[in-house]
mmCIF file of C-alpha atoms in Angstrom:
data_model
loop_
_atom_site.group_PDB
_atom_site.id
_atom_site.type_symbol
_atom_site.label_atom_id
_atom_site.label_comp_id
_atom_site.label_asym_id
_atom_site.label_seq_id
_atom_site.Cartn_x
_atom_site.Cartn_y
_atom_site.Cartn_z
ATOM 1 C CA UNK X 56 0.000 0.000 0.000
ATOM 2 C CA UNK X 57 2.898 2.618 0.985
ATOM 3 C CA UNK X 58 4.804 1.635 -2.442
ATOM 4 C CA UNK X 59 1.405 1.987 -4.148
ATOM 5 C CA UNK X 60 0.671 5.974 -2.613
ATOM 6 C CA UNK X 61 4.629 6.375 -3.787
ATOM 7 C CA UNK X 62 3.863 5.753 -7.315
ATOM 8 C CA UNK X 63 0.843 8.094 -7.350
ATOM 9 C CA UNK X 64 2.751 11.151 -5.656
ATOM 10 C CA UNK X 65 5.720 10.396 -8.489
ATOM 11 C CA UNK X 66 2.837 10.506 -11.551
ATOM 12 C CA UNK X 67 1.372 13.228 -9.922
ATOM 13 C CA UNK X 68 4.610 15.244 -9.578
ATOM 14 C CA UNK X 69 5.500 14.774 -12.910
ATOM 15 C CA UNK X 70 1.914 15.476 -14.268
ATOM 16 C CA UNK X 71 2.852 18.817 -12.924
ATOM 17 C CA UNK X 72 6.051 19.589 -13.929
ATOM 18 C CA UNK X 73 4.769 18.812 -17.685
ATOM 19 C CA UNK X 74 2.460 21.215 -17.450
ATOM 20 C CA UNK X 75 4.955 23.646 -16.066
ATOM 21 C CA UNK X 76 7.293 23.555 -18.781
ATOM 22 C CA UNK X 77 4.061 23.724 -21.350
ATOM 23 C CA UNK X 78 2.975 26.489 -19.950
ATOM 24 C CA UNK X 79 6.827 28.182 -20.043
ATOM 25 C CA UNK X 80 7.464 26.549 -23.592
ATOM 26 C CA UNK X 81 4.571 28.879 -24.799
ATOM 27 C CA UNK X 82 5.079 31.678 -22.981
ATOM 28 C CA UNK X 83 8.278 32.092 -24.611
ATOM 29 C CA UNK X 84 7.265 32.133 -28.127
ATOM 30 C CA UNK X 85 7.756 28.633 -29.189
ATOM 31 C CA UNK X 86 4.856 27.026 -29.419
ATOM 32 C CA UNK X 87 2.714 29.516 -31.640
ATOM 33 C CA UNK X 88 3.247 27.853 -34.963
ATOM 34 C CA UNK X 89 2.087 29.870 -37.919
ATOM 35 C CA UNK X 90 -0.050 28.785 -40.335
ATOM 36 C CA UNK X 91 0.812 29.097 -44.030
ATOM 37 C CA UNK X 92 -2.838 30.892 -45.939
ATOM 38 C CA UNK X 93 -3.342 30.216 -49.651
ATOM 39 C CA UNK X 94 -1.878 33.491 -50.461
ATOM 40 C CA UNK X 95 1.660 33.210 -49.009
ATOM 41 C CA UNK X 96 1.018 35.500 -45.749
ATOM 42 C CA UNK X 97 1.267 33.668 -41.935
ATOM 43 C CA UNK X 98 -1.361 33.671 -39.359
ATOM 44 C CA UNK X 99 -0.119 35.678 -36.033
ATOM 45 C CA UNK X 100 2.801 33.342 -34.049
ATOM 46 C CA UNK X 101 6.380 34.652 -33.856
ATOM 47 C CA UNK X 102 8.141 31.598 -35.152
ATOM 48 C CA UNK X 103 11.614 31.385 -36.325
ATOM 49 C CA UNK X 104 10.119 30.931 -39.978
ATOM 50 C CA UNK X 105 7.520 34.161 -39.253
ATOM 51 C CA UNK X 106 10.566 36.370 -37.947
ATOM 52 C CA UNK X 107 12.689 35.409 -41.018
ATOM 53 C CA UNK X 108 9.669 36.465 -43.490
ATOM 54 C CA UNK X 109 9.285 39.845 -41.943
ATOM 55 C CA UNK X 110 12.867 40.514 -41.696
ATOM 56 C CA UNK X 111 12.568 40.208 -45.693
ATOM 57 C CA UNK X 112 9.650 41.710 -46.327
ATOM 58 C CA UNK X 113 9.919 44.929 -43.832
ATOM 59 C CA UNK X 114 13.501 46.437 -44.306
ATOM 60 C CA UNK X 115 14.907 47.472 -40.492
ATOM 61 C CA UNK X 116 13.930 51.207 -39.659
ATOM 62 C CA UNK X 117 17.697 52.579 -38.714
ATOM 63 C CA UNK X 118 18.237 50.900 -42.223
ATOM 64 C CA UNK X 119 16.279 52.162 -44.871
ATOM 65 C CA UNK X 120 16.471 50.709 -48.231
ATOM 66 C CA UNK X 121 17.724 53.063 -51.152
ATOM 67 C CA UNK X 122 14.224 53.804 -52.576
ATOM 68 C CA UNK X 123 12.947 54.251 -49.756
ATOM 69 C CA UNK X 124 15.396 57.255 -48.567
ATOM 70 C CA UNK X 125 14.174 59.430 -50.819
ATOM 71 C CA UNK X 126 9.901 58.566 -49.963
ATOM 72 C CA UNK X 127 8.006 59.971 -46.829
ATOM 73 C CA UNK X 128 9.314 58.736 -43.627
ATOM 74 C CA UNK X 129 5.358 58.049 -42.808
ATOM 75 C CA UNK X 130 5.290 55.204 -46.123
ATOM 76 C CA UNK X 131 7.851 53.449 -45.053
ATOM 77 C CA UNK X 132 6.700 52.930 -41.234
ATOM 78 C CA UNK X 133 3.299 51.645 -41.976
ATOM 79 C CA UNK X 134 3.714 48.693 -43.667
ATOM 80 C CA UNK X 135 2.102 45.830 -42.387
ATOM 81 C CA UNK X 136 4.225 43.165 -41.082
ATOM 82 C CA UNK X 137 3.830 40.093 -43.406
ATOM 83 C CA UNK X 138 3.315 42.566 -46.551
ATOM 84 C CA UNK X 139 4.887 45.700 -48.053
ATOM 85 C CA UNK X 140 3.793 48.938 -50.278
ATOM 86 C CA UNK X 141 5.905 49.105 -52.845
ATOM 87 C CA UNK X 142 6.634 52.926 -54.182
ATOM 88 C CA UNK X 143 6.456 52.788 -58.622
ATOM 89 C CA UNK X 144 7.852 55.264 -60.295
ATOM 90 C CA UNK X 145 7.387 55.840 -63.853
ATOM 91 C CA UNK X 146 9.466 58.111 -65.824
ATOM 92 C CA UNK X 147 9.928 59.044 -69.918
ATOM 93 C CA UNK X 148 13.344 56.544 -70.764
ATOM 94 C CA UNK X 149 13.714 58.996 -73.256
ATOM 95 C CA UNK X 150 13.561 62.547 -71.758
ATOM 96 C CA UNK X 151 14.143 61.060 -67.742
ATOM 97 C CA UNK X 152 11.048 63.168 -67.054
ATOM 98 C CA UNK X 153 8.113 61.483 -64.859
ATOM 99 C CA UNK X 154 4.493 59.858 -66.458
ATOM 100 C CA UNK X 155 1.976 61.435 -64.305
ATOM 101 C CA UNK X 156 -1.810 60.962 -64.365
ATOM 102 C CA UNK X 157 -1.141 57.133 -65.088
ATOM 103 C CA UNK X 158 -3.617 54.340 -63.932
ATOM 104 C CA UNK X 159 -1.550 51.189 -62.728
ATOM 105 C CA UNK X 160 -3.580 48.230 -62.647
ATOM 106 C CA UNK X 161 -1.284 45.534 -60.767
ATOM 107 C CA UNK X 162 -2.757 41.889 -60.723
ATOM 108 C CA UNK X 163 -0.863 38.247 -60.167
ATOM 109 C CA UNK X 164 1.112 37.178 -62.836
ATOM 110 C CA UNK X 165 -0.389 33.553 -64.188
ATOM 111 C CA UNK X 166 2.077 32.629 -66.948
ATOM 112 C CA UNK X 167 0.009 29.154 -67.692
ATOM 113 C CA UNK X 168 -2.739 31.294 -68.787
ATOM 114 C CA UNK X 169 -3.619 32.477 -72.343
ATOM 115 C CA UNK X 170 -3.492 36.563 -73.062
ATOM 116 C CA UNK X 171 -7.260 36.925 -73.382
ATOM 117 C CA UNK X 172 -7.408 34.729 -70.174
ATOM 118 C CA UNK X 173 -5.443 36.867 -68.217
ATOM 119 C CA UNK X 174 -7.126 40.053 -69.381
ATOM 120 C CA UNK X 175 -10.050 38.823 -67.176
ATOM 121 C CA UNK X 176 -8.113 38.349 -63.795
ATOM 122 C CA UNK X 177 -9.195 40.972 -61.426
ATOM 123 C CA UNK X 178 -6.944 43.603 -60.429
ATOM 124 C CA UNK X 179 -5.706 43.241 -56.931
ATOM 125 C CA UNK X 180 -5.337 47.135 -57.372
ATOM 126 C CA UNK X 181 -5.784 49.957 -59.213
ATOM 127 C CA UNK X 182 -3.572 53.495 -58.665
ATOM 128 C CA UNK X 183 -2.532 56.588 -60.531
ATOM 129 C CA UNK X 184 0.835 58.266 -60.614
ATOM 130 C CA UNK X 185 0.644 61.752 -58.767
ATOM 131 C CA UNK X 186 3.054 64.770 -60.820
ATOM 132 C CA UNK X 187 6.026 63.050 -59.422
ATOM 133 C CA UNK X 188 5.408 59.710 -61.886
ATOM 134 C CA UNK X 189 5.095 58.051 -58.198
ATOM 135 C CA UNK X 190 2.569 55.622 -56.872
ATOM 136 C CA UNK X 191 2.410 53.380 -53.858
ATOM 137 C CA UNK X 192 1.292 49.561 -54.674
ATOM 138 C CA UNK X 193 -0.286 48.413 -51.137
ATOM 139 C CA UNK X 194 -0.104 44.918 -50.402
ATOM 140 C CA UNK X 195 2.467 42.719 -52.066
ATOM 141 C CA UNK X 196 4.250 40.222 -51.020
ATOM 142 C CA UNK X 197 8.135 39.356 -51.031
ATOM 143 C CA UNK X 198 8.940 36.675 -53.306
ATOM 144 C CA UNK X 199 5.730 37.015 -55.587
ATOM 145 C CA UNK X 200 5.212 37.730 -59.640
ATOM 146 C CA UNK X 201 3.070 40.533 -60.525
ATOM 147 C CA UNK X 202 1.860 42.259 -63.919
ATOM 148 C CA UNK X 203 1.972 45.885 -63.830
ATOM 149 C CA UNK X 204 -0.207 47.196 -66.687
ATOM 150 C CA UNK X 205 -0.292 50.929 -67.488
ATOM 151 C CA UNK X 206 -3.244 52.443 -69.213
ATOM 152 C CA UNK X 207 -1.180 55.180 -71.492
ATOM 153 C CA UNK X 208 -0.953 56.146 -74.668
ATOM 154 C CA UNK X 209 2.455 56.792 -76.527
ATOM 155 C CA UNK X 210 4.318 54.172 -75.635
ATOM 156 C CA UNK X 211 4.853 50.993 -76.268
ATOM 157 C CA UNK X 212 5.525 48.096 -74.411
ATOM 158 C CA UNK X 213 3.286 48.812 -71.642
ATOM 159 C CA UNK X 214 3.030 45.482 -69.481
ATOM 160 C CA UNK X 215 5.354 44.692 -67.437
ATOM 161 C CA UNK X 216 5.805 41.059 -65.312
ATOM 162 C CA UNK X 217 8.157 42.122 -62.212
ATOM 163 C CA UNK X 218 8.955 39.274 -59.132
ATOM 164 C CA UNK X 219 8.806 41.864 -55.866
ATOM 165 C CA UNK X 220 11.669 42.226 -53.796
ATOM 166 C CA UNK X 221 9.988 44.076 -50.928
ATOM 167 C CA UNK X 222 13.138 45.072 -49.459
ATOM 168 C CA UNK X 223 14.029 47.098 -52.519
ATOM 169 C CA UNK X 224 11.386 49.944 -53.103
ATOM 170 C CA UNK X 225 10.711 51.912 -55.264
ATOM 171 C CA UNK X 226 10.679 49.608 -58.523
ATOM 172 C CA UNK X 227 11.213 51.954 -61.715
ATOM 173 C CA UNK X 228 9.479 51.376 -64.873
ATOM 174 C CA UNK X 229 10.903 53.632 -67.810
ATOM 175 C CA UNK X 230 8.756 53.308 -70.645
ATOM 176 C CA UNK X 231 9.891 53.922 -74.380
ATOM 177 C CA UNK X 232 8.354 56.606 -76.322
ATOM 178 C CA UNK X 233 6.985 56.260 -79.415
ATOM 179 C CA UNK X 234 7.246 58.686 -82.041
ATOM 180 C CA UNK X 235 4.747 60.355 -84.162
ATOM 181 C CA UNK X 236 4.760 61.280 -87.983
ATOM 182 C CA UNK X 237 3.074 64.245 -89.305
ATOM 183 C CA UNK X 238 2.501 64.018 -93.502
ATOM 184 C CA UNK X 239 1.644 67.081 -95.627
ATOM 185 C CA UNK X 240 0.152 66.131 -98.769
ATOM 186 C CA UNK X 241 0.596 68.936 -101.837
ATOM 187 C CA UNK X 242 -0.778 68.756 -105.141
ATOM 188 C CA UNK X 243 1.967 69.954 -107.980
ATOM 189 C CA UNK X 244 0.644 73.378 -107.900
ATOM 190 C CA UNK X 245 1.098 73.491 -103.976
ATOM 191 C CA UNK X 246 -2.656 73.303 -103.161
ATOM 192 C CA UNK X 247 -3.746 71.095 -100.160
ATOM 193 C CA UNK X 248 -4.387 67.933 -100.974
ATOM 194 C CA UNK X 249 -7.447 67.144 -98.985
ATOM 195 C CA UNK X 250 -9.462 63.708 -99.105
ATOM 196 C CA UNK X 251 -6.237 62.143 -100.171
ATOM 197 C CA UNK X 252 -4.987 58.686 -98.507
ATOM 198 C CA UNK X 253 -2.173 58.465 -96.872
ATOM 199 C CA UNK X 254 -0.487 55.218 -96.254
ATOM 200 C CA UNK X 255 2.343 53.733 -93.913
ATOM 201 C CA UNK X 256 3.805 50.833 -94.113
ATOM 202 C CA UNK X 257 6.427 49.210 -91.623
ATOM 203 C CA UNK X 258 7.582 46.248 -89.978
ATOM 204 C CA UNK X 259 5.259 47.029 -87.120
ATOM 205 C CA UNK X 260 2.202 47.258 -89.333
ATOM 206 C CA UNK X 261 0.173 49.195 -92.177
ATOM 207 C CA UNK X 262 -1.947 52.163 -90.864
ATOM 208 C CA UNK X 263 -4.253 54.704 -93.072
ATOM 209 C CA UNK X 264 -6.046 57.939 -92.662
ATOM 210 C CA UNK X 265 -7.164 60.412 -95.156
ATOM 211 C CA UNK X 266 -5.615 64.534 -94.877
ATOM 212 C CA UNK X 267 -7.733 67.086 -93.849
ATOM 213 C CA UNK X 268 -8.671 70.523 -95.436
ATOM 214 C CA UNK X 269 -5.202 71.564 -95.332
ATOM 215 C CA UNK X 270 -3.929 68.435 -96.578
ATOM 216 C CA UNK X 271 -2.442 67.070 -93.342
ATOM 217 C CA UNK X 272 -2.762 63.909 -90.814
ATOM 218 C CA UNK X 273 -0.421 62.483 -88.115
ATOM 219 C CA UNK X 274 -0.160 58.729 -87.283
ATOM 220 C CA UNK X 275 0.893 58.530 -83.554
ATOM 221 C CA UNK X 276 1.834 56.179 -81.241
ATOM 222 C CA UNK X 277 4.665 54.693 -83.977
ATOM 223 C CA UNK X 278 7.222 52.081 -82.955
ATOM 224 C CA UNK X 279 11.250 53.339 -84.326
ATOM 225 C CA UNK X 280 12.056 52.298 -87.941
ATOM 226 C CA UNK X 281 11.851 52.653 -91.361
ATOM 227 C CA UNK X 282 8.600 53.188 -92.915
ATOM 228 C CA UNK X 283 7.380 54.209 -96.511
ATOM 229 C CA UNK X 284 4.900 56.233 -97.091
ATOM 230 C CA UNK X 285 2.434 56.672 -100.136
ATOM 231 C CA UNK X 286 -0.568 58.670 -101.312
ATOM 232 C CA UNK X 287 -3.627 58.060 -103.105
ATOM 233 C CA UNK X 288 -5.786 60.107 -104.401
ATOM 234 C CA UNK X 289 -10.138 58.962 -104.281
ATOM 235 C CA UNK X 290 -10.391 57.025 -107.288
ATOM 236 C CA UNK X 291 -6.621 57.026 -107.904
ATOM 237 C CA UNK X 292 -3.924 55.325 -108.553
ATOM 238 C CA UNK X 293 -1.299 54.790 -105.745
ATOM 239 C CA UNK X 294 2.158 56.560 -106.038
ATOM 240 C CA UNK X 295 5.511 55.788 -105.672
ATOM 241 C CA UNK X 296 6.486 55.206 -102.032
ATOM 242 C CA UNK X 297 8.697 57.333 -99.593
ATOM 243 C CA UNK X 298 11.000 56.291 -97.409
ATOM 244 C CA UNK X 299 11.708 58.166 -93.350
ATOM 245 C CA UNK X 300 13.094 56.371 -90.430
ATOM 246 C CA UNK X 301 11.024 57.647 -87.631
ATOM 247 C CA UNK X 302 12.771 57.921 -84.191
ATOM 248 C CA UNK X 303 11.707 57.007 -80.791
ATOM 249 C CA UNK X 304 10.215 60.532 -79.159
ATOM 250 C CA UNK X 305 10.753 62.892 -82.500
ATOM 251 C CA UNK X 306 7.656 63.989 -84.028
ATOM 252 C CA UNK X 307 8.811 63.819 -87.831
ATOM 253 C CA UNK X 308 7.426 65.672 -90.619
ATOM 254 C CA UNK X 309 7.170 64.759 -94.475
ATOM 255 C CA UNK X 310 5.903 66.839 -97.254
ATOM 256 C CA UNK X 311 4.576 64.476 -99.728
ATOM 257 C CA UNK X 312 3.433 65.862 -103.198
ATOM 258 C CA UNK X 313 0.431 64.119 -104.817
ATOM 259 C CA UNK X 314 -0.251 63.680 -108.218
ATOM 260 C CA UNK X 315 -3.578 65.630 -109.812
ATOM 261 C CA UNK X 316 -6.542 63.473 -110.533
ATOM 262 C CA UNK X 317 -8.195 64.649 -113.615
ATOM 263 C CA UNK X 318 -11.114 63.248 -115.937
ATOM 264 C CA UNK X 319 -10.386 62.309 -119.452
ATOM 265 C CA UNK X 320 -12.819 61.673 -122.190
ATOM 266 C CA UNK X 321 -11.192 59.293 -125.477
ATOM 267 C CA UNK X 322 -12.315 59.978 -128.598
ATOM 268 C CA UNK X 323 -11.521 56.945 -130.765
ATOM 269 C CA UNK X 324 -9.900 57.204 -134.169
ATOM 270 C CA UNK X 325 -9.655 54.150 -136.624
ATOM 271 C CA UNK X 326 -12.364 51.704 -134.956
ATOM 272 C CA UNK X 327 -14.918 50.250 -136.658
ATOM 273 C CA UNK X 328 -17.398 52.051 -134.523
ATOM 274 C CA UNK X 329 -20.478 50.232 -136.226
ATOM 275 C CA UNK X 330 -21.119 47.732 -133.649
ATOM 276 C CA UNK X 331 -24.212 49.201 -131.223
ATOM 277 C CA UNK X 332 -23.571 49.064 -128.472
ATOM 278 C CA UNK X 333 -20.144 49.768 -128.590
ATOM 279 C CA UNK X 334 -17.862 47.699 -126.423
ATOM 280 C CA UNK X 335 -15.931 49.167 -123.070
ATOM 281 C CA UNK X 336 -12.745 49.903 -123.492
ATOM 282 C CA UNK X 337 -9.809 49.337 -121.168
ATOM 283 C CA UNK X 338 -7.337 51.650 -119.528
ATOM 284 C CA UNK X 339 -4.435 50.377 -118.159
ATOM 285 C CA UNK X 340 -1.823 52.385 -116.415
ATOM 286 C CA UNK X 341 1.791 51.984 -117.292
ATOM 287 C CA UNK X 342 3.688 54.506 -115.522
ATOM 288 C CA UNK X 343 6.627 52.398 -114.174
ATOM 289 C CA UNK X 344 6.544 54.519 -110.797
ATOM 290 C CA UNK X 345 3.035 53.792 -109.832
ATOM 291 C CA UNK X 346 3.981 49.689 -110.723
ATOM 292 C CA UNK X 347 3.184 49.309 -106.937
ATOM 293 C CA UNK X 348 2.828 45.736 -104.964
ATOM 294 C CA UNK X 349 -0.928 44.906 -104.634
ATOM 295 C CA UNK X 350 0.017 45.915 -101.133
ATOM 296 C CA UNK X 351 -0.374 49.144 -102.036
ATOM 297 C CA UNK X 352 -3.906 49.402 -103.729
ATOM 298 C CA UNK X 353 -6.143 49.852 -101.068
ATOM 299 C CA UNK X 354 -8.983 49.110 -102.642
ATOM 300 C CA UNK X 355 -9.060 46.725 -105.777
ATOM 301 C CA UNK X 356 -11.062 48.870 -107.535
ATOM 302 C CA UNK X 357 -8.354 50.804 -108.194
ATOM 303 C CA UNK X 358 -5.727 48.753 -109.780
ATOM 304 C CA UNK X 359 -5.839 49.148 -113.502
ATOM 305 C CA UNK X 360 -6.867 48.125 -115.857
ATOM 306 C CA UNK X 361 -10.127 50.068 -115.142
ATOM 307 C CA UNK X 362 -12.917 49.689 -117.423
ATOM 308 C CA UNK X 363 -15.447 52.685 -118.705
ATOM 309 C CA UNK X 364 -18.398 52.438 -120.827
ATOM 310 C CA UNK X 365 -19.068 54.726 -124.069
ATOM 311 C CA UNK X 366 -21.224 57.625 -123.744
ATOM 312 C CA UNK X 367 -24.028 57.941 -126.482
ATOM 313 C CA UNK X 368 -21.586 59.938 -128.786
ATOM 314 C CA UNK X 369 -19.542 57.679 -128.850
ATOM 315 C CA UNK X 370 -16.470 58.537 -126.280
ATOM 316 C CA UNK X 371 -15.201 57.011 -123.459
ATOM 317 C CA UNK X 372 -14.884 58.780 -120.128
ATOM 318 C CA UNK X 373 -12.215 58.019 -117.389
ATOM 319 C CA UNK X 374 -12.351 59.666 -113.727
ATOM 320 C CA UNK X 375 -9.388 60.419 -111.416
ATOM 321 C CA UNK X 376 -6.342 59.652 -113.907
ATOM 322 C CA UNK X 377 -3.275 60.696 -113.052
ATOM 323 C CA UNK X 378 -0.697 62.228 -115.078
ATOM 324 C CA UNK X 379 1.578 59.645 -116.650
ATOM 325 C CA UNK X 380 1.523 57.204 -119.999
ATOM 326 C CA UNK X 381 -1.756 54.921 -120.326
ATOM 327 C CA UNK X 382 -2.606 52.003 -122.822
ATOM 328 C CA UNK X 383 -6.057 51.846 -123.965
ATOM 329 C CA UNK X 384 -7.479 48.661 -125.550
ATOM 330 C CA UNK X 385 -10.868 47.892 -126.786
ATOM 331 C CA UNK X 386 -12.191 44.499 -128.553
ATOM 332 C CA UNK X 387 -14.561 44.440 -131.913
ATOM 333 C CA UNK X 388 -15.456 40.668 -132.437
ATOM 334 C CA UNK X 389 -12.550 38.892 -131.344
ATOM 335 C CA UNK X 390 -10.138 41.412 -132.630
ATOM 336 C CA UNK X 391 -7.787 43.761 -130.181
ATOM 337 C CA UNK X 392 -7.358 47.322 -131.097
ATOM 338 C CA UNK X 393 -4.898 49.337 -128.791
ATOM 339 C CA UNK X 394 -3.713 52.889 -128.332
ATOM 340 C CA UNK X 395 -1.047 54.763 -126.348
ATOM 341 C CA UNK X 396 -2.419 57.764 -124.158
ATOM 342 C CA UNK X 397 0.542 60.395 -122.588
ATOM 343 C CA UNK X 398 -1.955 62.100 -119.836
ATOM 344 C CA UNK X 399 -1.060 65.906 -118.877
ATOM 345 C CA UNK X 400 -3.233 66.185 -116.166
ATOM 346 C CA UNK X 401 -3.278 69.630 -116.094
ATOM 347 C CA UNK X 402 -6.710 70.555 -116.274
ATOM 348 C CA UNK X 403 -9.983 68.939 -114.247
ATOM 349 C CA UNK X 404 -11.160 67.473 -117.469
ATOM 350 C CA UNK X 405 -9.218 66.859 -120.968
ATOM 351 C CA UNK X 406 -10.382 65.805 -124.283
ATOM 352 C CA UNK X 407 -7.704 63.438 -126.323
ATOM 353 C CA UNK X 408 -8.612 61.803 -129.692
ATOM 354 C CA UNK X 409 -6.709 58.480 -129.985
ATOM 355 C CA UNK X 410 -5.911 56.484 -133.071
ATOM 356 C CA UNK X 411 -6.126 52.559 -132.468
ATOM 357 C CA UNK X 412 -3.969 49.820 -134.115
ATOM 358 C CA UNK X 413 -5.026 46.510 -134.734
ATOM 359 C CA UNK X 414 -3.112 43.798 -132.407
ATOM 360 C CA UNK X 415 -4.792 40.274 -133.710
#
């Protein structure tokens, strides 16, 4: 019985001094275990793995990180201690100067997904650069990928995929200007060429727009290169490209001169003109410096030959020729009869009586 009441005392002592060192074992920090959430933060407990994370993700305060010298003492103390606002600054790579006004839409960066897939992820946030070209990101984490995509016009290049190292703040995007081309169009007497297409072509792409009243248009937002540039007239044939190499930033200027589009009625010598009704008759252009690529028509209505019908007297009637050597052909019953045609385009309409010569 005494060895029995021993044995209980000894369980019971030790029962107790478990729960003493328990207790102390807690008290002291060790026992709070964090728990890891979906998103990469840790629940409250100041473990050894916890400490570590913060120590990365929250630079210490007699310590400031380089970006963060030159930001408002006030940013850099309130960050949260398992995540970090991260200053952006976004300045001209060009000109050095800052981007202001500019909406920042940061989301995660998911790699595995398709473009048009990830242009449905929800941003985690949304911010605007104040005059400075500064913004401050809240809540990202050390370690992570993010897309940083800037709503802006005039640059190129404008999404950026950036793995956050919170202890290094501000991150500095420097976006690449684009440059800008500004084309006058002049007809040979050096009237505006209004209504007149104007046409660049480049490695980057093919863009169009028609002059104004004073025979001008601009085509922004270009990438650096070599274009060529062409005009056509409504109707018209296209001309003879140009060559520029635009430059990143420059707005660049070209004076282009556009031919006159004239109408021209043929008056046919040396056809037997008895068939009624007399056939159409063919005009097909061969000045060798409008011999353009198909590229270059922009509609296919307007590569020759073009085609015109005979009026009741018994002429043919052509709209917006250009100045420059034609061939005109017409067909009576199998036969080919052909004509050469010098245009001067110097006047909105011009009469020409044309001799044909048999071909077969």
């Amino acid at each position: 019985m005494q060895s029995r009441r021993i044995a209980l005392l000894g369980m019971l002592a030790f029962g107790i001094c478990a729960l003493i060192a328990a207790w102390a074992w807690t008290f002291a920090g060790y026992g709070a275990r964090p728990h890891a959430l979906p998103d990469g933060r840790f629940t409250s407990g100041q473990s050894d793995t916890a400490q570590a994370i913060n120590a990365i993700v929250e630079p210490p305060a007699d310590e400031p990180s380089d970006g963060d010298e030159a930001m408002p003492t006030s940013e850099r103390v309130e960050r949260s201690p398992s995540t970090a606002g991260i200053w952006v600054v976004v300045r001209n790579a060009l000109t050095r100067d800052p981007v202001p006004d500019l909406r920042l839409r940061v989301s995660w960066d998911a790699p595995h997904l398709t473009t048009e897939a990830r242009a449905t992820i929800e941003p985690l946030s949304e911010v605007v650069t104040d005059a400075e070209g500064r913004v401050r990101v809240p809540d990202l984490f050390a370690g992570q990928t993010y897309r940083f995509a800037l709503d802006v016009q005039g640059y190129f290049d404008t999404t950026f995929t950036r793995v956050i190292d919170a202890t290094r703040s501000p991150i500095t995007i420097e976006l690449e200007p684009l440059a800008s081309l500004t084309v006058q169009a002049d007809l040979p007497d050096g009237t505006p060429a209004s209504q007149t297409v104007i046409i660049v072509s480049g490695d980057s792409g093919r863009a169009t727009q028609f002059t104004d009243e004073r025979g001008t248009c601009t085509f922004e937002s270009l990438r650096p290169g070599d274009y060529q540039v062409t005009a056509q007239g409504i109707g018209g044939p296209a001309q003879a490209p140009r060559s520029i190499t635009v430059r990143r930033g420059t707005p660049e200027r070209l004076r282009l001169p556009v031919e006159r589009l004239v109408t021209i009625v043929v008056h046919a010598a040396g056809l037997p003109l008895q068939p009624s009704p007399l056939p159409p008759m063919a005009l097909r252009d061969d000045t060798p410096a409008r011999s353009q690529p198909e590229d270059w028509i922009l509609l296919d209505t307007f590569a020759a030959p073009r085609a015109a019908t005979p009026s009741e007297n018994g002429t043919w009637r052509f709209d917006h020729v250009a100045k420059g050597a034609y061939t005109l052909e017409v067909e009576f019953d199998g036969t080919l009869w052909t004509a050469r045609l010098d245009v001067a385009a110097s006047r909105a309409e011009e009469h020409y009586t044309v001799t044909f010569a048999k071909q077969r």
